[in-house]
Coordinates of C-alpha atoms in Angstrom, one line a residue:
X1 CA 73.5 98.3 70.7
X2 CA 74.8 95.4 72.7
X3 CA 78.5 95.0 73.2
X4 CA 80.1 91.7 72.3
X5 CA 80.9 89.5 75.0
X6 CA 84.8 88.2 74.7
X7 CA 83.9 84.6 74.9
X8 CA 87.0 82.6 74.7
X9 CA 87.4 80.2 72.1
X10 CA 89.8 77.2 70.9
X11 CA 92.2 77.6 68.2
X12 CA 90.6 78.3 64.9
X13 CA 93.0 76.4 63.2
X14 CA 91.5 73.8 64.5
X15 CA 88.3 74.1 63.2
X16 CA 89.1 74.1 59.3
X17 CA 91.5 71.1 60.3
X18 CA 88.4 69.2 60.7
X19 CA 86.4 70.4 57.9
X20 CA 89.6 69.0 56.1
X21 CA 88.8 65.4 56.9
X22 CA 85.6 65.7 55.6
X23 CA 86.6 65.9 52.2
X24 CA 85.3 63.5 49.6
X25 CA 86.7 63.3 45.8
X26 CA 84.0 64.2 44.0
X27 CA 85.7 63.0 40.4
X28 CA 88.2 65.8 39.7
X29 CA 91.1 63.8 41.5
X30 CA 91.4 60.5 38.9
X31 CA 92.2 57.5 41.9
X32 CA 94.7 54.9 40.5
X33 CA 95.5 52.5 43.2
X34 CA 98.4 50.5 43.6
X35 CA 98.0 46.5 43.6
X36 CA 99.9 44.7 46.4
X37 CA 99.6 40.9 46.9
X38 CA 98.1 39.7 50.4
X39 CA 95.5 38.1 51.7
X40 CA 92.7 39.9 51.5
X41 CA 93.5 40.7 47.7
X42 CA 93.2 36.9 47.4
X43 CA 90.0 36.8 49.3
X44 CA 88.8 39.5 46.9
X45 CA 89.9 37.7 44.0
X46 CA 88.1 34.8 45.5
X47 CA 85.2 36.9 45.9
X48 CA 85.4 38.2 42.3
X49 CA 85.1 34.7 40.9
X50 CA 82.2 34.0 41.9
X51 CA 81.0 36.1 39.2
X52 CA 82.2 33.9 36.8
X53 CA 78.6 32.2 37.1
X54 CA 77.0 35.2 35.6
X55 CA 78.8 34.8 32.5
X56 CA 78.9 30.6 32.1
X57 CA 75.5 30.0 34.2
X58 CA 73.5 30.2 31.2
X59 CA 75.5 27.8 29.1
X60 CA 74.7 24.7 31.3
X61 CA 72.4 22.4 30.0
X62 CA 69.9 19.9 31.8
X63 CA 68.0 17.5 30.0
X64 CA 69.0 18.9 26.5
X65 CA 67.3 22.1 28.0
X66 CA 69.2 25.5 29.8
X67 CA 69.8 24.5 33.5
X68 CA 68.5 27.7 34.9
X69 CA 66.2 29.9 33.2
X70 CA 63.9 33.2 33.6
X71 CA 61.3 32.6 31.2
X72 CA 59.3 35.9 31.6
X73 CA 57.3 35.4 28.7
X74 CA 55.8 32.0 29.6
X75 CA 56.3 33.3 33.2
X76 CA 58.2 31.0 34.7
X77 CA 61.5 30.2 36.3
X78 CA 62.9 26.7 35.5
X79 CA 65.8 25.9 37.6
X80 CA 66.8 22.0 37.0
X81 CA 63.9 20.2 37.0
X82 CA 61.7 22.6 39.2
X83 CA 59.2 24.8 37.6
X84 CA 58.4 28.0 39.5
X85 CA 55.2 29.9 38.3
X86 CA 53.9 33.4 39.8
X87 CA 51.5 31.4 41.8
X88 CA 54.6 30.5 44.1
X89 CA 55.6 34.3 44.1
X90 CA 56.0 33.5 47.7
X91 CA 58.9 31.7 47.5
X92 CA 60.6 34.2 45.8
X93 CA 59.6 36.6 48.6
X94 CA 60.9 35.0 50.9
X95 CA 64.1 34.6 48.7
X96 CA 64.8 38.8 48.3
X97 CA 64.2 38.3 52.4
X98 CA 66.6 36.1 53.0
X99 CA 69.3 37.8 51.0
X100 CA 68.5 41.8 52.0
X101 CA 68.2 40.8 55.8
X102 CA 72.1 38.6 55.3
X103 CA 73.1 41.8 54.2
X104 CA 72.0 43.4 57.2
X105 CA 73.3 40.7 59.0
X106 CA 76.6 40.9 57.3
X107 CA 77.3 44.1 57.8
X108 CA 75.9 44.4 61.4
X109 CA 79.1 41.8 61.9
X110 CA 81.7 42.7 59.5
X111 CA 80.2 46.4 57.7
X112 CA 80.6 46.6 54.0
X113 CA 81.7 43.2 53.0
X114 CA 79.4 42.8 50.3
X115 CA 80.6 46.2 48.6
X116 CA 84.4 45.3 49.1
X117 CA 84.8 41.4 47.8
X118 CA 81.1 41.0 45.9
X119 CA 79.6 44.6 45.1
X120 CA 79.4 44.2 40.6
X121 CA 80.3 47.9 40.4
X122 CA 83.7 46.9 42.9
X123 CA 84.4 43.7 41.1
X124 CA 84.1 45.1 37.3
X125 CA 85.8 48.6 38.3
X126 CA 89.0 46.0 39.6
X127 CA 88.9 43.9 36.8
X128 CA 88.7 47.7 34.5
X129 CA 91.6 49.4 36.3
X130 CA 93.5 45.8 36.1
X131 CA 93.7 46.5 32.4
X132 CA 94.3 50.4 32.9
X133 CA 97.2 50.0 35.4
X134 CA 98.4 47.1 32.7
X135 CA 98.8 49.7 29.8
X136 CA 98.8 53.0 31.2
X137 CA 100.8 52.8 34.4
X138 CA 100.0 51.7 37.7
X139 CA 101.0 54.4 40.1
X140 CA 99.3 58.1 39.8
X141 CA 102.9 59.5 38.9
X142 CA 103.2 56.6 35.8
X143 CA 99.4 57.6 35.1
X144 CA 100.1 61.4 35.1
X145 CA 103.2 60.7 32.7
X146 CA 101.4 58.9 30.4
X147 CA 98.5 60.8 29.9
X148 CA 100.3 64.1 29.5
X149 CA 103.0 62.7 27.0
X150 CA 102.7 63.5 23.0
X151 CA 100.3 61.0 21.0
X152 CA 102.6 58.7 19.8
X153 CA 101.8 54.8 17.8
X154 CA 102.8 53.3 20.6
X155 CA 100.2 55.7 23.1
X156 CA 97.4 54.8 20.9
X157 CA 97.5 51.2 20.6
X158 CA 97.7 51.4 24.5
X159 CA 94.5 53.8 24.4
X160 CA 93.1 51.8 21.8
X161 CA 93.5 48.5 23.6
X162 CA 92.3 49.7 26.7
X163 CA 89.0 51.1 25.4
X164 CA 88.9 48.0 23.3
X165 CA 88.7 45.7 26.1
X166 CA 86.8 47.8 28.4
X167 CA 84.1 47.7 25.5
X168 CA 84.5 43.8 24.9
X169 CA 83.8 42.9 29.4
X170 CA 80.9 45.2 28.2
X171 CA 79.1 44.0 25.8
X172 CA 80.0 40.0 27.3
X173 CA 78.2 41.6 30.4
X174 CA 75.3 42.6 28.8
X175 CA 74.9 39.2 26.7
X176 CA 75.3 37.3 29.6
X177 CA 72.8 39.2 31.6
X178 CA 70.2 38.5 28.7
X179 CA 71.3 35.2 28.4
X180 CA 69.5 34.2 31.6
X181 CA 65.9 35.1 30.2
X182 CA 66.0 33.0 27.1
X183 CA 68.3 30.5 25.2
X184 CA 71.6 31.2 25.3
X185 CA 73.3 29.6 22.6
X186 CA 69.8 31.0 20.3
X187 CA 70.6 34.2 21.7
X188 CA 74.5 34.1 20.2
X189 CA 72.8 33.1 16.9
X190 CA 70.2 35.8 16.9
X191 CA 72.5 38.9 18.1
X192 CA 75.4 37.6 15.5
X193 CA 72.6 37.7 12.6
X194 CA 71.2 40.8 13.7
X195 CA 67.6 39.1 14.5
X196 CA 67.0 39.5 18.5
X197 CA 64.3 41.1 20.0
X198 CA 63.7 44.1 20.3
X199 CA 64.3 43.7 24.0
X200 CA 67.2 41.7 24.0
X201 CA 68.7 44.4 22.0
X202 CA 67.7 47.3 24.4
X203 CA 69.2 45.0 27.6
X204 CA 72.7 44.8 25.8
X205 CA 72.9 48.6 24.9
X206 CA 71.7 49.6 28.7
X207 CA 74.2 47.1 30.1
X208 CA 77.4 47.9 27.8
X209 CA 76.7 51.7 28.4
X210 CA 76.3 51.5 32.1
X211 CA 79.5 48.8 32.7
X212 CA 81.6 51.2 30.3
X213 CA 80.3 54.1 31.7
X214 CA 80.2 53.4 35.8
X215 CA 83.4 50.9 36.2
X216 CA 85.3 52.6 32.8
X217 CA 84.9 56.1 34.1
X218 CA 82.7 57.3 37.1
X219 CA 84.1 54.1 39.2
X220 CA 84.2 55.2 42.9
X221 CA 81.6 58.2 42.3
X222 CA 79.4 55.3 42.1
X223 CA 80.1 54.2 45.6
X224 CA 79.9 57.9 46.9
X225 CA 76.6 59.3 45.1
X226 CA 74.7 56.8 43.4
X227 CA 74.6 53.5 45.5
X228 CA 72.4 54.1 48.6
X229 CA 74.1 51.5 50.5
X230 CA 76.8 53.7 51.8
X231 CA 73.9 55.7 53.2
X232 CA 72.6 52.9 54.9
X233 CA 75.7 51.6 56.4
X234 CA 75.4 54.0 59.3
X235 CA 72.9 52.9 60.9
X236 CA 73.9 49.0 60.3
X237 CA 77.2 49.2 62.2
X238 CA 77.4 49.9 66.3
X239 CA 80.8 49.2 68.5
X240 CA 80.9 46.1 68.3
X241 CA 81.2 45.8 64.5
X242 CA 84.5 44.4 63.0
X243 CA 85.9 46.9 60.2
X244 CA 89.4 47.4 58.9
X245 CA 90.8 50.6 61.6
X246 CA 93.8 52.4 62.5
X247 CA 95.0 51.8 66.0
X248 CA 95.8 54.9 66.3
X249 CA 97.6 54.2 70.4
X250 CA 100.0 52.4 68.7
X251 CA 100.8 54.4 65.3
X252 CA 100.7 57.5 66.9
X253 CA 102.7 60.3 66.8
X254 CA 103.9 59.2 63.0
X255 CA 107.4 59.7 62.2
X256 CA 109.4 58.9 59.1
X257 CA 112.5 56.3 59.1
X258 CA 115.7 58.2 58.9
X259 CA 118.5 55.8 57.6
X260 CA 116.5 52.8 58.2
X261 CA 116.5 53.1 61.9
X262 CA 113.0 53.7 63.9
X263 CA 112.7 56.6 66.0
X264 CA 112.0 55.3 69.5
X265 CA 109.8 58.3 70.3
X266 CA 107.5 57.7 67.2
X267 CA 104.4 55.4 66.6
X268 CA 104.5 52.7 64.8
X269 CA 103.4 54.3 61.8
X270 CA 106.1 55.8 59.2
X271 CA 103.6 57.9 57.2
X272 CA 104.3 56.1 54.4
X273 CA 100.8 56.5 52.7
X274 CA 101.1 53.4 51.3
X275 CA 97.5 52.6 53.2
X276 CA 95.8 55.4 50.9
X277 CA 97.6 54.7 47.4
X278 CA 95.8 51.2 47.3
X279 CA 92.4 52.1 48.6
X280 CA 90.3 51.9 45.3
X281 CA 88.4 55.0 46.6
X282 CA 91.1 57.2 48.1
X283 CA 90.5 57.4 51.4
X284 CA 92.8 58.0 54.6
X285 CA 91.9 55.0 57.1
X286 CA 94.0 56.9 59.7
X287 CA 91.5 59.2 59.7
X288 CA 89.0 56.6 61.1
X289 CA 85.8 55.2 59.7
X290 CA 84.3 57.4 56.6
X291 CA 81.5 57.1 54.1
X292 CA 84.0 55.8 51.3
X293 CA 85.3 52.8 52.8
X294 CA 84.2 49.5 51.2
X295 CA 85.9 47.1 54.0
X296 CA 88.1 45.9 50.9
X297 CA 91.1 45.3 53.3
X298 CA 93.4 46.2 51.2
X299 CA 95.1 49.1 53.4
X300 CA 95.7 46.0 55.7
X301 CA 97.7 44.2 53.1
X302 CA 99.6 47.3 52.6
X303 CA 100.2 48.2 56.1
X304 CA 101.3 44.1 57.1
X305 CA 103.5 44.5 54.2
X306 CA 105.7 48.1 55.7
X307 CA 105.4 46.0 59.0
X308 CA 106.9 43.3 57.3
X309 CA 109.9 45.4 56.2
X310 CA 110.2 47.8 59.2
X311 CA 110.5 44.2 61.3
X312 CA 107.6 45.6 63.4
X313 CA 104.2 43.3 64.1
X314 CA 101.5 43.3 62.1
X315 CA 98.1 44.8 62.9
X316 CA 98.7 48.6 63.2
X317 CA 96.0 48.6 60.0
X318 CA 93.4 46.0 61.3
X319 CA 90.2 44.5 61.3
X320 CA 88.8 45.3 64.9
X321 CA 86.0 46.9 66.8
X322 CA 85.1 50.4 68.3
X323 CA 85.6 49.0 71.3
X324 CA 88.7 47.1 70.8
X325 CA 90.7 50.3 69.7
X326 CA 89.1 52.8 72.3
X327 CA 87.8 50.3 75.5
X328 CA 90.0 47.6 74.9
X329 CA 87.3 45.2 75.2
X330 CA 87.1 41.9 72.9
X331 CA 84.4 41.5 70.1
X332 CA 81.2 40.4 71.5
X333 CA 80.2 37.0 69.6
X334 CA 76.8 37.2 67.6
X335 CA 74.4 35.0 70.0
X336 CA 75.5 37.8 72.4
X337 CA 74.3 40.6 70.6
X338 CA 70.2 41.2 69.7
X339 CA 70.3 42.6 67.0
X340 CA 72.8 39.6 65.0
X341 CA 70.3 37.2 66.9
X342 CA 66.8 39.0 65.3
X343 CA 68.6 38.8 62.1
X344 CA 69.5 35.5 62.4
X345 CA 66.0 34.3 62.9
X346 CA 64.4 36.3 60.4
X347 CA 66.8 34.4 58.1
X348 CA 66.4 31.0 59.2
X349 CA 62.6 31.5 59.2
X350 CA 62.6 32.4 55.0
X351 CA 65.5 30.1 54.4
X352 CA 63.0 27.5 56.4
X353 CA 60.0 28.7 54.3
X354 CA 61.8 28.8 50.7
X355 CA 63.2 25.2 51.3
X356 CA 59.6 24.0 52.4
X357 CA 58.2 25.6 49.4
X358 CA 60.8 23.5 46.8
X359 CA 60.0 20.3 48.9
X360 CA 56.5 20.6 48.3
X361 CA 55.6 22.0 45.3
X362 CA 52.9 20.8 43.1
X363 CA 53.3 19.8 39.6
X364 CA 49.9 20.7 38.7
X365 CA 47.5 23.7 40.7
X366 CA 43.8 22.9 40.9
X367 CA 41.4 25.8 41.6
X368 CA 37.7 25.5 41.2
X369 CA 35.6 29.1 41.3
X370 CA 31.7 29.2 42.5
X371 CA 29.9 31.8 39.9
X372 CA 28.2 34.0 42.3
X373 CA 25.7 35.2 40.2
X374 CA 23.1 33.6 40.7
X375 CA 24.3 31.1 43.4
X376 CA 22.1 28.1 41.6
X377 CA 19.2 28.1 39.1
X378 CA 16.0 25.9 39.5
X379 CA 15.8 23.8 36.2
X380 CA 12.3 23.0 35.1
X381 CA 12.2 19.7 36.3
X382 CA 12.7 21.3 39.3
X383 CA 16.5 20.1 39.7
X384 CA 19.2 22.3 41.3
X385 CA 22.1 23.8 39.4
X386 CA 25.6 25.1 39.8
X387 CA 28.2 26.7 37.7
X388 CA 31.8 26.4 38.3
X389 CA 34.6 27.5 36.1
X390 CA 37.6 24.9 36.3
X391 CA 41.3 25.5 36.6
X392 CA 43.9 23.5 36.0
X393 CA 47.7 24.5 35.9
X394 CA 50.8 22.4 34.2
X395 CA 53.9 22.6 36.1
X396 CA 55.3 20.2 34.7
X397 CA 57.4 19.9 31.2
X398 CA 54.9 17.5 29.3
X399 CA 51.2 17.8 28.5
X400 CA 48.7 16.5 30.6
X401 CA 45.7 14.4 29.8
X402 CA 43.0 15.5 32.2
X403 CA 39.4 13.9 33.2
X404 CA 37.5 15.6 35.1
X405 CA 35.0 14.1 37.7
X406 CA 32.9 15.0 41.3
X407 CA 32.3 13.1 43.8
X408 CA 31.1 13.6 47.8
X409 CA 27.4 15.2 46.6
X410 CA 25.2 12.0 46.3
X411 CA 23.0 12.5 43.4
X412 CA 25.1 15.2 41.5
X413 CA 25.8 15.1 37.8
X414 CA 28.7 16.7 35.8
X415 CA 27.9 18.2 32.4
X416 CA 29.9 19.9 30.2
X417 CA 32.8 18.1 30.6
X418 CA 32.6 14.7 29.1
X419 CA 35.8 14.9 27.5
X420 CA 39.5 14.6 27.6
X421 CA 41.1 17.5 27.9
X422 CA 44.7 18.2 27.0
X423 CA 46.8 21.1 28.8
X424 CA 50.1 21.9 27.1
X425 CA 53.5 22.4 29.9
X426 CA 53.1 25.9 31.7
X427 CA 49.4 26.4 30.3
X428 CA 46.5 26.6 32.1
X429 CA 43.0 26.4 30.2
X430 CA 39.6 27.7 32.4
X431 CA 36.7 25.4 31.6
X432 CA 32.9 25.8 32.5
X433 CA 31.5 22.8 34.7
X434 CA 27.8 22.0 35.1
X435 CA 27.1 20.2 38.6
X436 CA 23.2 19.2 39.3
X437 CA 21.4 17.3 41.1
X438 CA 17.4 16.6 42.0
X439 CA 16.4 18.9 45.0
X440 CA 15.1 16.0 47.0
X441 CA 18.7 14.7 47.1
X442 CA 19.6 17.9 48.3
X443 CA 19.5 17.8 52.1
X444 CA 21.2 20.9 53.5
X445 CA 21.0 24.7 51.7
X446 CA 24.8 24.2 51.1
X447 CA 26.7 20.4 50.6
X448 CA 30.2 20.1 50.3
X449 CA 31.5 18.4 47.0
X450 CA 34.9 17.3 45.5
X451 CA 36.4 18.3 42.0
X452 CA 39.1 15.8 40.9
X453 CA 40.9 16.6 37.8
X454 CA 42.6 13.0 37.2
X455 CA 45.7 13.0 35.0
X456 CA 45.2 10.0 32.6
X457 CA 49.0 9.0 31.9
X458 CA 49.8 9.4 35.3
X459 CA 47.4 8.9 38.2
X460 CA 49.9 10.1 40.9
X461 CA 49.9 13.8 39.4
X462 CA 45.7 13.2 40.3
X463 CA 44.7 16.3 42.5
X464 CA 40.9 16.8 44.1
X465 CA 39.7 20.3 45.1
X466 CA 36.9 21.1 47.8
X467 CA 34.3 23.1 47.3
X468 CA 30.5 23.7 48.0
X469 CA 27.5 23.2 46.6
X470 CA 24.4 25.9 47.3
X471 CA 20.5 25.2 46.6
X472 CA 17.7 27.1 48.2
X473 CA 16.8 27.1 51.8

């Protein structure tokens, strides 16, 4: 048997001290955190409003019809007077680009910004522990209090109310998500008389459950177990990325104020733990970076705010670098780093293509198809013959009148098409064209020729289409 070795070892207190800052609320603590006015609560309120457009966007009108909508059963998007269709699917590409690779960007520069002032499960969890705090109590203590004391009238309506409104933000969320895909003030009128779709009905129920259930109840579990992005943000950040931190040279050691006064020997931090009763997820920034932080800033508005009243500067709580705190180097501006510059031109080059695409897109889309089999047939008076099937899409908001003609094939006939046709806004109608012409007019195996579909009440939406013409060799 071998004998142990008496290896020496640190102290094993130590170890379990760590494990310690590794713990993550997984739901059994409830988090009520306090609200304190500052700046960055403004910029989150700031931030919050701009969800305000998801619940009035779908009201605005343009030219008696809604200003932006997702038509996905005519597939298309109408946004003003632009018409997308899924031929420009591109566009919309390029779009989802632009925005995933900002967030990258983003949070290269400044980590989870998104998730702290625009995230929907951040904003409607504030806006649902707004109304909690209102009725129930907005310290844990308060919270505790109330929700152990007797069932009274008053206790109920509070309850009651709260649910109540919790319910109402619900249901508005899922109408206003719906409202987007088809007419908004029809969609009021058939919800209110029980007559929507099937569908619209389906949306409402999945999105009233899910804002109850996720900013009502789970809330920060959310953040910590279902949203990947807090996965992701590791390998986003590096040293040079600005996120709210604990300068830890200057806080530490942490003392308490004794009769007001400041203990000389102490850090600037008085372990009040004012910094973790208003993080929305619970967290202890003095602990350093960690998977539940949201960049939210709002342990910097506490922390400026004991400063304030311990007449000390602000800033132990900050937004700074790795290696500000620990190198005491400044912040390296983005054209200075690679990997905010590669970002930077990925997004200018969709931003570049998405705006090229709205600048020139077509009102109509012309597409001519060759049958393949057979290539041409030999008439019996010995002239050569092609068939084409026709394409013409409406982009536009009014029917089109369209003639078609050919021209660049000296000699060539179109049959089959000798009238007008009509193509209704958003419609597209496939129509079989005839080309032939006599085989001693023919001079190569294959001849270029033009289709023009000409728009009778407007010329200018005219729009030709190359293509070829084959006879035998």
């Amino acid at each position: 048997m071998t004998e142990k070795q008496n290896i020496p070892v640190g102290n094993i207190d130590d170890i379990y001290q760590e494990t310690r800052d590794w713990h993550v609320n997984a739901g059994g603590i409830k988090i009520v955190a306090k609200r304190m006015a500052g700046r960055f609560r403004r910029l989150k309120w700031f931030g919050m409003s701009i969800w305000l457009v998801l619940f009035f966007g779908p009201y605005f009108r343009w030219n008696g019809d809604q200003a932006v909508l997702f038509d996905i059963p005519n597939r298309q998007f109408n946004f003003l007077d632009i018409t997308v269709f899924p031929q420009d699917i591109w566009m919309l590409s390029l779009t989802l680009l632009f925005f995933a690779i900002l967030l990258a960007a983003v949070t290269s520069v400044a980590g989870r910004v998104f998730c702290g002032y625009f995230c929907f499960q951040t904003v409607w969890t504030d806006v649902y522990t707004f109304i909690e705090t209102k009725l129930e109590g907005n310290t844990p203590q308060k919270a505790l209090k109330f929700k152990n004391a007797p069932w009274t009238l008053n206790k109920t309506v509070r309850v009651v109310s709260k649910h109540s409104l919790w319910l109402a933000i619900a249901v508005l969320t899922g109408v206003s998500f719906t409202a987007w895909f088809t007419d908004a003030f029809q969609l009021w009128h058939d919800y209110l008389n029980l007559q929507a779709a099937m569908p619209a009905w389906v949306v409402l129920g999945m999105f009233t459950g899910g804002t109850y259930l996720f900013a009502g109840f789970m809330r920060e579990q959310v953040c910590f177990w279902l949203c990947p992005y807090a996965r992701l943000q590791g390998v986003m950040y590096d040293q040079d990325t600005v996120l709210p931190s604990y300068d830890a040279e200057r806080g530490e050691p942490r003392g308490k104020v004794k009769k007001g006064q400041l203990d000389a020997h102490k850090g600037s931090c008085i372990d009040c733990n004012v910094c973790v009763a208003v993080c929305p997820t619970g967290i202890d920034i003095r602990k350093g970076q960690q998977e539940g932080c949201i960049t939210c800033g709002m342990c910097i508005d506490a922390c400026d705010s004991i400063m304030e009243k311990t007449h000390q500067p602000h800033g132990l709580i900050r937004y700074a670098s790795y290696k500000e705190l620990h190198h005491n180097v400044n912040v390296a501006t983005w054209f200075k780093r690679p990997r905010v510059i590669i970002y930077s031109l990925i997004l200018l080059t969709a931003l570049s293509g998405v705006i090229y695409g709205f600048i020139n897109l077509s009102p109509t889309e012309f597409k001519v198809i060759h049958q393949r089999q057979p290539l041409f047939v030999r008439l019996s008076d010995g002239s050569i013959q092609n068939k084409y099937t026709l394409k013409l899409l409406n982009k536009t908001k009014e029917p089109l009148q369209i003639q078609y003609s050919i021209k660049g094939l000296e000699g060539a006939t179109l049959h089959g098409l000798n009238n007008v046709l009509t193509i209704e806004p958003g419609k597209v109608i496939p129509i079989t064209a005839l080309v032939r012409i006599p085989l001693e007019k023919l001079n190569n195996d294959i001849a270029p020729i033009i289709f023009t579909g000409e728009v009778i009440s407007n010329p200018s939406l005219s729009i030709n289409y190359k293509s070829m013409f084959i006879g035998p060799k």
